[in-house]
CSV table of C-alpha atoms in Angstrom, one decimal:
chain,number,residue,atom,x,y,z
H,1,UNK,CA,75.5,25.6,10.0
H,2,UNK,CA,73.1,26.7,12.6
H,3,UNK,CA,73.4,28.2,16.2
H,4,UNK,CA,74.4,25.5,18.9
H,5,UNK,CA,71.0,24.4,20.5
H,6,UNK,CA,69.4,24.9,16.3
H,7,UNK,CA,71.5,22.9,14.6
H,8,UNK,CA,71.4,20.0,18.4
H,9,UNK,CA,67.8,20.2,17.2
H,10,UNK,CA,68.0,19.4,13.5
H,11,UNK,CA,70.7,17.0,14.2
H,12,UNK,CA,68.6,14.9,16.6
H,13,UNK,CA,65.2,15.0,14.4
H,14,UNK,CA,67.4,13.8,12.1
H,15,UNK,CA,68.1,10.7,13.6
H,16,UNK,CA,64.5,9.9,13.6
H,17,UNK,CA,63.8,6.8,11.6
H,18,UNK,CA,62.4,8.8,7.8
H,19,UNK,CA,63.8,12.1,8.1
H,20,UNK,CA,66.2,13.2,6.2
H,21,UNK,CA,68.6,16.6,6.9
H,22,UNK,CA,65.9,18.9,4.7
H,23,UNK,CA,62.9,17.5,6.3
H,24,UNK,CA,64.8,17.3,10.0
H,25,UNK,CA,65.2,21.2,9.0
H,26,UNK,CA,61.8,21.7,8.2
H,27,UNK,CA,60.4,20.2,11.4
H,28,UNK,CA,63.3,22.6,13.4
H,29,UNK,CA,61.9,25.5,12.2
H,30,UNK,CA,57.9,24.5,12.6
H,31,UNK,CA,59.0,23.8,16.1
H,32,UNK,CA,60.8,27.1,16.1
H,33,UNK,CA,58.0,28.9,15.0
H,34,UNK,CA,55.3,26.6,17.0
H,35,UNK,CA,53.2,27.6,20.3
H,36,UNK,CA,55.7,26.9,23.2
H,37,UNK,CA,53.3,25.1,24.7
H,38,UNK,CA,52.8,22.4,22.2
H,39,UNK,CA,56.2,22.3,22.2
H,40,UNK,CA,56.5,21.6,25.9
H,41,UNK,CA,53.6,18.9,25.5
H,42,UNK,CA,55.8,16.9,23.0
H,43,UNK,CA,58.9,17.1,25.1
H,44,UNK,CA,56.4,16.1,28.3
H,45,UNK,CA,54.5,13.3,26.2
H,46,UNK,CA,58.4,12.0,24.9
H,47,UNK,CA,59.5,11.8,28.5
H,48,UNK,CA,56.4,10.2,29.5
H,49,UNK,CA,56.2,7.2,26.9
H,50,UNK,CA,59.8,6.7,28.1
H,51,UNK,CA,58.6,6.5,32.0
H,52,UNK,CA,55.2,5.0,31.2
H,53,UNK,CA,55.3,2.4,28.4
H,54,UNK,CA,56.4,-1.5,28.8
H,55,UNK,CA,55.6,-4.3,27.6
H,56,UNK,CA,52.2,-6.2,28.5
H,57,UNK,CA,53.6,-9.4,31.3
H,58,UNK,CA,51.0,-11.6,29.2
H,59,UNK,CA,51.4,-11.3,25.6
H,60,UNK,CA,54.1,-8.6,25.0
H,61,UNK,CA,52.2,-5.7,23.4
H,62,UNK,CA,53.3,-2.4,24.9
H,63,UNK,CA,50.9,-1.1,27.7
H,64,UNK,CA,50.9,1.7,30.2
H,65,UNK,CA,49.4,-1.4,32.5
H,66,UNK,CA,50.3,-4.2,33.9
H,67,UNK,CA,48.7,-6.1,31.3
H,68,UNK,CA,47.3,-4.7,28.0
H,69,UNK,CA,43.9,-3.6,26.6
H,70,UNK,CA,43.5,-6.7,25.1
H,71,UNK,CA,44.9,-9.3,27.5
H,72,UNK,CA,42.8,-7.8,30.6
H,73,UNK,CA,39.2,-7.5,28.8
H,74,UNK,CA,37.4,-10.7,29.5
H,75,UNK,CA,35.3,-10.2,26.1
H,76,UNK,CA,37.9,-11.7,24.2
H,77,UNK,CA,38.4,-15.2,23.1
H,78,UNK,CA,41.4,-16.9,25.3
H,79,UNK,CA,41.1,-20.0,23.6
H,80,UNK,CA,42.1,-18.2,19.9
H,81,UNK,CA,45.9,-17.1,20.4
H,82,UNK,CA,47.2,-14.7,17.2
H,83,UNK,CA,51.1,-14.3,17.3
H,84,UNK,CA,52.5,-11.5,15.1
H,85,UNK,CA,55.9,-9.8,15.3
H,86,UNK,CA,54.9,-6.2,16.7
H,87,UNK,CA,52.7,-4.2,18.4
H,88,UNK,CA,51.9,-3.0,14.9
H,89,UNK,CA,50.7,-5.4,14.0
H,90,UNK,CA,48.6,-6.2,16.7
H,91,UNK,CA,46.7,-2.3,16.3
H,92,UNK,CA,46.7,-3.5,12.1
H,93,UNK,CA,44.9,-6.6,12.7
H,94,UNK,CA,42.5,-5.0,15.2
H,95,UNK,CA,42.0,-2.3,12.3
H,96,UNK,CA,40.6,-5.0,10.7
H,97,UNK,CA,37.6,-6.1,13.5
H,98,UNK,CA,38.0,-9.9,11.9
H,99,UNK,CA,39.6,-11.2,14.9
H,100,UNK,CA,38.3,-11.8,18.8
H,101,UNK,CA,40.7,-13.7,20.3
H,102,UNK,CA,43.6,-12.9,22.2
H,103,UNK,CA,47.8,-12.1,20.7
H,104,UNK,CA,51.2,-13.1,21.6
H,105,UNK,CA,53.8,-10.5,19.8
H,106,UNK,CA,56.7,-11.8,19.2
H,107,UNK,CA,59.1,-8.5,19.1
H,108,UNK,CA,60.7,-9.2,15.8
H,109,UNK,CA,61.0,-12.0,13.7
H,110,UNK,CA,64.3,-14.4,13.2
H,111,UNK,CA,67.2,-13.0,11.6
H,112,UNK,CA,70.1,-14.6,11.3
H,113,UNK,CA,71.8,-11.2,9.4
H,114,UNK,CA,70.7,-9.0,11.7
H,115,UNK,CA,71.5,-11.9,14.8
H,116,UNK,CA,67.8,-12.4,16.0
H,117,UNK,CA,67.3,-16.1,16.8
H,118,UNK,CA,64.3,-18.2,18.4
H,119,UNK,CA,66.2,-17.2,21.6
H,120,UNK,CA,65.8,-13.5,21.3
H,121,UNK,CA,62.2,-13.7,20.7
H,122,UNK,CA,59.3,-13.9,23.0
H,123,UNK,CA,58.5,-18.1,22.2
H,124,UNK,CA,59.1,-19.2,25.2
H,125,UNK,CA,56.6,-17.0,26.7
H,126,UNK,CA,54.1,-18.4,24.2
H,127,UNK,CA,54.5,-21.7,24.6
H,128,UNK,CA,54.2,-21.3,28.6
H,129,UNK,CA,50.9,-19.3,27.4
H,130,UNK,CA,49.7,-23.0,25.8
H,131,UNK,CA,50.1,-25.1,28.7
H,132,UNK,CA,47.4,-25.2,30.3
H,133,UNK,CA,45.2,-26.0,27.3
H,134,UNK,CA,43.2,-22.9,27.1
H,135,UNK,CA,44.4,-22.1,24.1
H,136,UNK,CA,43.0,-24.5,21.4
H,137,UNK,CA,44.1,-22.7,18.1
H,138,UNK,CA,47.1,-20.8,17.2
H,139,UNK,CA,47.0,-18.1,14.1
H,140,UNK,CA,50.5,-17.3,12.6
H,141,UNK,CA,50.3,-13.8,11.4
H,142,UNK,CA,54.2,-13.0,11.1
H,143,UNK,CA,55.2,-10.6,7.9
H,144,UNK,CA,54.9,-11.6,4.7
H,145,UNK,CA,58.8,-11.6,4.2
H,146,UNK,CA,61.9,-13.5,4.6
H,147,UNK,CA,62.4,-12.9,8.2
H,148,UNK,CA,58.4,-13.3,8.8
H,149,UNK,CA,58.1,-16.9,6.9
H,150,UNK,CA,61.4,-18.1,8.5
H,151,UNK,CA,60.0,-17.9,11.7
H,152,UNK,CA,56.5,-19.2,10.9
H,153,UNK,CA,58.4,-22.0,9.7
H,154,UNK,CA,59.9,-22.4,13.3
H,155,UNK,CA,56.9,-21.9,14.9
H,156,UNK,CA,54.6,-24.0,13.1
H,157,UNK,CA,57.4,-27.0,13.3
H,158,UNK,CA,57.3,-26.4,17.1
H,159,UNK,CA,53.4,-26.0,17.4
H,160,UNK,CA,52.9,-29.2,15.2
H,161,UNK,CA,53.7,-31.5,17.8
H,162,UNK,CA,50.9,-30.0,20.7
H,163,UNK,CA,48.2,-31.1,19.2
H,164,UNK,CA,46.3,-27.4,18.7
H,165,UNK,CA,44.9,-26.1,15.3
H,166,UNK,CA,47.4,-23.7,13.9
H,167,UNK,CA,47.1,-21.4,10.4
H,168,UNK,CA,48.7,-19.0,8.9
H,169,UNK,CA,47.2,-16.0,7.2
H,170,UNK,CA,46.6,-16.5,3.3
H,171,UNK,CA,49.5,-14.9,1.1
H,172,UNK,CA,47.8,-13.6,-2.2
H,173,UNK,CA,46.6,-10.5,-4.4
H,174,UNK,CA,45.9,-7.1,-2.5
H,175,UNK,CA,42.1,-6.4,-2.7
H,176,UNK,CA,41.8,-3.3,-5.1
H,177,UNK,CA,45.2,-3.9,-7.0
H,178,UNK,CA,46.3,-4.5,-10.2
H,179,UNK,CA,47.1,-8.2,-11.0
H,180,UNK,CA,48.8,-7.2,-13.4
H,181,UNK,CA,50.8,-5.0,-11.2
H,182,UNK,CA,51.6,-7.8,-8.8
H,183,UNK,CA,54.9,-9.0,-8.1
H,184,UNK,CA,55.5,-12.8,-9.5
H,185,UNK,CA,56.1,-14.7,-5.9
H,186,UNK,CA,52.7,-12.9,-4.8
H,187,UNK,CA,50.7,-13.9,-7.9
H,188,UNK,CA,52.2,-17.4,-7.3
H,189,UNK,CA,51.2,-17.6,-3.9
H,190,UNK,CA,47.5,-16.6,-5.1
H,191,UNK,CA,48.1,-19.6,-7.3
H,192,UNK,CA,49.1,-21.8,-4.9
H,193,UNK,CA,46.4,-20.6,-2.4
H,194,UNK,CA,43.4,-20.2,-4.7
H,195,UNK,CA,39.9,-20.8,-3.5
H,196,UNK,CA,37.9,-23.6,-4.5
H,197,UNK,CA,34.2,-21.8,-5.8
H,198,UNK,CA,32.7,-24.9,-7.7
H,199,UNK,CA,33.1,-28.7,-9.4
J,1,UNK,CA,43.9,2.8,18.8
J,2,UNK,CA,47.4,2.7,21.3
J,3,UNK,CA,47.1,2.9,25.1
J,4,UNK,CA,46.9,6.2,26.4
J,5,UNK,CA,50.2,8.1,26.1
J,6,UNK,CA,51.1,5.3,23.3
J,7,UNK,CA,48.6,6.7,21.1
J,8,UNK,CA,49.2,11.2,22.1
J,9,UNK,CA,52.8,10.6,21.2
J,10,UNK,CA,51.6,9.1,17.5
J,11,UNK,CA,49.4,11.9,17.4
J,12,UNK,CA,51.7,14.7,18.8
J,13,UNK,CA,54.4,13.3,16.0
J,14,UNK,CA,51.2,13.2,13.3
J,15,UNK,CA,51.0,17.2,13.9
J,16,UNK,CA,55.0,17.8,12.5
J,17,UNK,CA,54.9,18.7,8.4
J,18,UNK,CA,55.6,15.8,6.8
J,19,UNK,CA,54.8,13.9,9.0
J,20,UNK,CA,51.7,11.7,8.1
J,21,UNK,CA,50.1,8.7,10.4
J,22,UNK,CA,52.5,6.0,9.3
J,23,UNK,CA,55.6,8.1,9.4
J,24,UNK,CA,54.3,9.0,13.1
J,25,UNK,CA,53.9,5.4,14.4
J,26,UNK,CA,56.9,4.3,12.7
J,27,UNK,CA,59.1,7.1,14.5
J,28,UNK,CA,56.8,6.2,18.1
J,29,UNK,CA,58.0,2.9,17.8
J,30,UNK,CA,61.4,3.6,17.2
J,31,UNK,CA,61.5,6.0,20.4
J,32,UNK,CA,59.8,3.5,22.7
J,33,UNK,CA,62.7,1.1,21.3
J,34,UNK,CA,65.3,3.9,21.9
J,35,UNK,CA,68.0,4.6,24.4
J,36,UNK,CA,65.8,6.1,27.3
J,37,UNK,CA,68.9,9.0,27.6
J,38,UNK,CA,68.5,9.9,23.5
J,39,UNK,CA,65.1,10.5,23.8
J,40,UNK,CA,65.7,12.4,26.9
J,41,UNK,CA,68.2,14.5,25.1
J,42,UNK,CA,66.0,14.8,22.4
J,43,UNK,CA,63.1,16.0,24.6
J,44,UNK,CA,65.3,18.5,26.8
J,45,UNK,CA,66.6,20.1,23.2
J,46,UNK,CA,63.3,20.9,22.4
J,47,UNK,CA,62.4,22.8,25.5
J,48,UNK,CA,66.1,24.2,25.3
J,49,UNK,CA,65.2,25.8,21.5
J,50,UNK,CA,62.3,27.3,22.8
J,51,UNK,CA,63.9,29.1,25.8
J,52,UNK,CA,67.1,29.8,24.0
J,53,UNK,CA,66.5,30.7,20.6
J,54,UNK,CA,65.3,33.8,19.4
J,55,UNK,CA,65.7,36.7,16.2
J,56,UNK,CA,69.1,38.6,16.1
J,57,UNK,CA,68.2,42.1,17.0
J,58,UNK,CA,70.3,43.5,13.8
J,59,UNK,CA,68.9,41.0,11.0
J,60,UNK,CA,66.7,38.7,12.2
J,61,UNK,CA,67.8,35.5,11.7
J,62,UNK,CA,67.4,33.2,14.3
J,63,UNK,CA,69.8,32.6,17.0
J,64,UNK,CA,70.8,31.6,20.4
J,65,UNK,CA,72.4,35.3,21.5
J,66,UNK,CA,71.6,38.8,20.8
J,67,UNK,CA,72.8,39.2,17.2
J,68,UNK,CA,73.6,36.1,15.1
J,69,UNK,CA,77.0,34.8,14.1
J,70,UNK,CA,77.1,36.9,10.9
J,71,UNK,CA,76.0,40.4,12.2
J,72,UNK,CA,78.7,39.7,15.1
J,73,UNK,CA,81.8,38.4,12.5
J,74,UNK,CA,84.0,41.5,12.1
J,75,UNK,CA,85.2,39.7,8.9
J,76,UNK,CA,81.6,40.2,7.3
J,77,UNK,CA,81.4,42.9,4.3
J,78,UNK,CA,79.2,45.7,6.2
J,79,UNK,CA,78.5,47.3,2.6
J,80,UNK,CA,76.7,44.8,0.9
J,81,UNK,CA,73.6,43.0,2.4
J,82,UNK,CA,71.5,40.2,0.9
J,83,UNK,CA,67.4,40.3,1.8
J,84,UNK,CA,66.2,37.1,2.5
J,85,UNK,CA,62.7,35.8,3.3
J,86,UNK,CA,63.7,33.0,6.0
J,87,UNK,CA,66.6,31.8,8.4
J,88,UNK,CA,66.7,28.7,5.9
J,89,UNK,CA,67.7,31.0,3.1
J,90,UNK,CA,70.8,32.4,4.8
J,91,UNK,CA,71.6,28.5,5.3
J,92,UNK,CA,71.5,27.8,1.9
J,93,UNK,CA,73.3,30.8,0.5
J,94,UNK,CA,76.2,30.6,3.2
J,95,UNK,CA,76.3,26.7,1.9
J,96,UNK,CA,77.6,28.1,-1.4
J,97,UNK,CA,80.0,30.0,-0.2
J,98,UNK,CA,79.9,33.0,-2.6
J,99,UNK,CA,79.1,35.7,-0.3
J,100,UNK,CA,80.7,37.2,2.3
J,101,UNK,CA,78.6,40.1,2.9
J,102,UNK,CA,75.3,40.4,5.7
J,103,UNK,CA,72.2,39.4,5.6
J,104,UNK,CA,68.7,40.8,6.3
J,105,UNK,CA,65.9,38.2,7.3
J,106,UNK,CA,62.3,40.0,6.5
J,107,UNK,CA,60.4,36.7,8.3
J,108,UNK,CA,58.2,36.0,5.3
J,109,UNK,CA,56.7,37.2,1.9
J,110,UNK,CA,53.9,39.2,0.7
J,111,UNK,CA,51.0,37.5,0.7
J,112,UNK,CA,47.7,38.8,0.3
J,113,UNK,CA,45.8,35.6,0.3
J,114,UNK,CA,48.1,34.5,3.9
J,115,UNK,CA,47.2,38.1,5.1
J,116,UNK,CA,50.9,39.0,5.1
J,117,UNK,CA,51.7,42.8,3.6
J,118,UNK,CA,55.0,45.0,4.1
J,119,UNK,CA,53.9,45.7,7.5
J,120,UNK,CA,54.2,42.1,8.9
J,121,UNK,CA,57.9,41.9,7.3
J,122,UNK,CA,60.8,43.1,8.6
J,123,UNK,CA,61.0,46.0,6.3
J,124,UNK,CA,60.8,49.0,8.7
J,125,UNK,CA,64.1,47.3,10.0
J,126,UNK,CA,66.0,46.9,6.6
J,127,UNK,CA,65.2,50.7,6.1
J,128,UNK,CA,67.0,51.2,9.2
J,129,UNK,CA,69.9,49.4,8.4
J,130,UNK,CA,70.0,51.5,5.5
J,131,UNK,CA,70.0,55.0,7.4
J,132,UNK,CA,73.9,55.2,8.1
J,133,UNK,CA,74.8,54.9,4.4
J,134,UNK,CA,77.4,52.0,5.4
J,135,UNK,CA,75.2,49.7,3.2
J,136,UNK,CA,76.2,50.8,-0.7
J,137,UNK,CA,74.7,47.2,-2.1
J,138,UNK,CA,71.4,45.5,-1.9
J,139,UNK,CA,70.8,42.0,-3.5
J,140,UNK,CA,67.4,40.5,-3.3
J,141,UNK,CA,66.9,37.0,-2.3
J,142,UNK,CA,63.4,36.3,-1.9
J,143,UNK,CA,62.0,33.0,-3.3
J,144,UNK,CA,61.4,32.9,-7.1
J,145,UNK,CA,57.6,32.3,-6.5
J,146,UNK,CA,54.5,34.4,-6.7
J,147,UNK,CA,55.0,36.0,-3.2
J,148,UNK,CA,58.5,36.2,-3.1
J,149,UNK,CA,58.6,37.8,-6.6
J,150,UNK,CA,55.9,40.0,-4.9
J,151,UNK,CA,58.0,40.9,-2.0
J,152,UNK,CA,60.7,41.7,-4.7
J,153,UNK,CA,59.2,44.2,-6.5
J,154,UNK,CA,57.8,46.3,-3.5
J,155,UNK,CA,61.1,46.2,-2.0
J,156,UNK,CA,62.8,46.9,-5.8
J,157,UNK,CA,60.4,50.0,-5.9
J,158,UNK,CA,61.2,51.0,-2.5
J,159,UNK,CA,64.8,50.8,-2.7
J,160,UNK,CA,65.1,52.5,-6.3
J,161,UNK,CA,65.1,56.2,-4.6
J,162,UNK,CA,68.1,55.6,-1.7
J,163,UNK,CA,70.5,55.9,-4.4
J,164,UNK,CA,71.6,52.2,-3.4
J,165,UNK,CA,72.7,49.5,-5.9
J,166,UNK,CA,70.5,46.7,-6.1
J,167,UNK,CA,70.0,43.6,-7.6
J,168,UNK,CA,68.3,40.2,-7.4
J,169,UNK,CA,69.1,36.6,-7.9
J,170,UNK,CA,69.1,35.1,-11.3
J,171,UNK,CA,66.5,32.9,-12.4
J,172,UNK,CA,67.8,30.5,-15.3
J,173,UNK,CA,68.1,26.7,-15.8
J,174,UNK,CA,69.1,24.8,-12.7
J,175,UNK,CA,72.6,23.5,-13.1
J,176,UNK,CA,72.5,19.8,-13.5
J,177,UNK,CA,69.1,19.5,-15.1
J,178,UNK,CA,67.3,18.8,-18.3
J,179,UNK,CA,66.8,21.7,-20.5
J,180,UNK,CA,63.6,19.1,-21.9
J,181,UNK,CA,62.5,19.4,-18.6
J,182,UNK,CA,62.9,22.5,-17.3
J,183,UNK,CA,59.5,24.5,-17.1
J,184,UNK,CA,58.1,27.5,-19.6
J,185,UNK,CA,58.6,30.1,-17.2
J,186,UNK,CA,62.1,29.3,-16.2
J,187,UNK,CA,63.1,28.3,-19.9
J,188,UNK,CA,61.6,32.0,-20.2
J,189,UNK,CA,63.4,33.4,-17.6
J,190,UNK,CA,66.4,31.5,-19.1
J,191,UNK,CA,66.4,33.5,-22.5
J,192,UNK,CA,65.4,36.5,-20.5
J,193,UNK,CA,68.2,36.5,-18.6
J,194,UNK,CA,70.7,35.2,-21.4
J,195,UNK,CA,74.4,36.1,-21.2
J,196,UNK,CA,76.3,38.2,-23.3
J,197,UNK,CA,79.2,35.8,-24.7
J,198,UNK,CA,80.9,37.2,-27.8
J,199,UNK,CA,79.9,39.9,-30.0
């Protein structure tokens, strides 16, 4: 519908993962109307992340280093290992500021739909990470999903046998929902999980 | 929260409309998963719309040569020329495929509270188009808001002593929808605008 290089530009922001033709459209014509140079900074900063970003040699979070923020600061805990699926979560848990110990991510979790097996993750990275016994405890933090308990499944199996403490995080009701509102596998996990307070 | 160019690409992505935090690091992470070459593309098409595109000189709709596709199609009805606010407009209206004559794009609508009057418009332009007497027809196709019911009536005013015909889009129920549903002002507008069916 639009001049060549318009519509290249609408066609490729609509590839992006939540935007849709009218919202691809919008974005063309803010960029249209934007400051050239902020325009040139995205371009610059999207050929950058491209040249720049990889994946940290120890645990597998991306890094414009060698090895990550987390990995390379001596503050952490190396004897707490916390394996989650993405990078995501890694910047979700640190949101949190429960947890000082180090990560191992994953990069996915196993699918056998979408072909992702224990081969295609990064596990045997993380089990070279536990051999030399600095690592004492192992905290499962995969998604709360099909895909996500599948593989904590696998992992804890495979962990079980080393002789470390391993947990997963608690499944259970949102803080500052509705139980009410809860779906029924969720409020049956709180069941399951419930905390002891007395007797 | 991300390592250095991790975290400007979030943020660079945070400033598109539409676009909130989440959305941002969810299309990030797709791109630092991407095809190095698509996100190449992608970034060499945004510096390409901001060197190539630009307003047609005739009716200001954007465009990647001197005058647009439509003010350079011989086939287009030269008499009859439909006033538009934005380039997005002519989109839609060329998506119905009911008119074949030109447009006029004023860049906007009057808004006193934006700081937008006549002057910032295109208007000075539209009355030069209308010098030659080769334009016989006016429609008016500004947004069926505040402003661009604004930007209608000045230009209705204006128009009313060339000895032009004019006339502006119908405002009515929205095919496909609810009467129930539909607002008071454009259930108003509705019986308004009634047609004449028998009688």
């Amino acid at each position: 519908m639009y001049d060549g290089v318009i519509q290249d530009l609408i066609d490729e922001l609509g590839q992006l993962p939540g935007v849709g033709p009218k919202s691809a459209q919008r974005i063309a014509f803010h960029l249209l109307d934007a400051d050239p140079a902020d325009v040139r900074r995205l371009a610059q900063v999207l050929v950058e992340v491209k040249d720049k970003v990889h994946f940290c040699a120890v645990c597998g979070n991306v890094t414009v280093d060698v090895e990550c923020r987390i990995c390379s600061d001596p503050r952490r805990d190396a004897t707490v290992l916390c394996v989650v699926e993405e990078s995501k979560d890694v910047v979700a848990i640190e949101r949190t500021r429960e947890f000082r110990g180090r990560y191992h991510v994953l990069g996915g979790a196993i699918s056998p739909i979408a072909g992702v097996g224990p081969d295609q993750l990064r596990i045997r990275e993380l089990l070279g990470r536990l051999q030399d016994g600095t690592v004492t405890e192992v905290i499962i933090a995969t998604d709360p999903n099909l895909e996500g308990e599948a593989t904590a499944t696998y992992l804890i199996r495979m962990l079980s046998t080393l002789g470390l403490r391993v947990s997963k995080l608690a499944s259970g009701l949102p803080v500052g929902g509705d139980l009410e509102y809860a779906d029924e596998l969720t409020l049956g996990r709180a069941f399951e999980g419930r905390t002891a307070i007395a007797g």
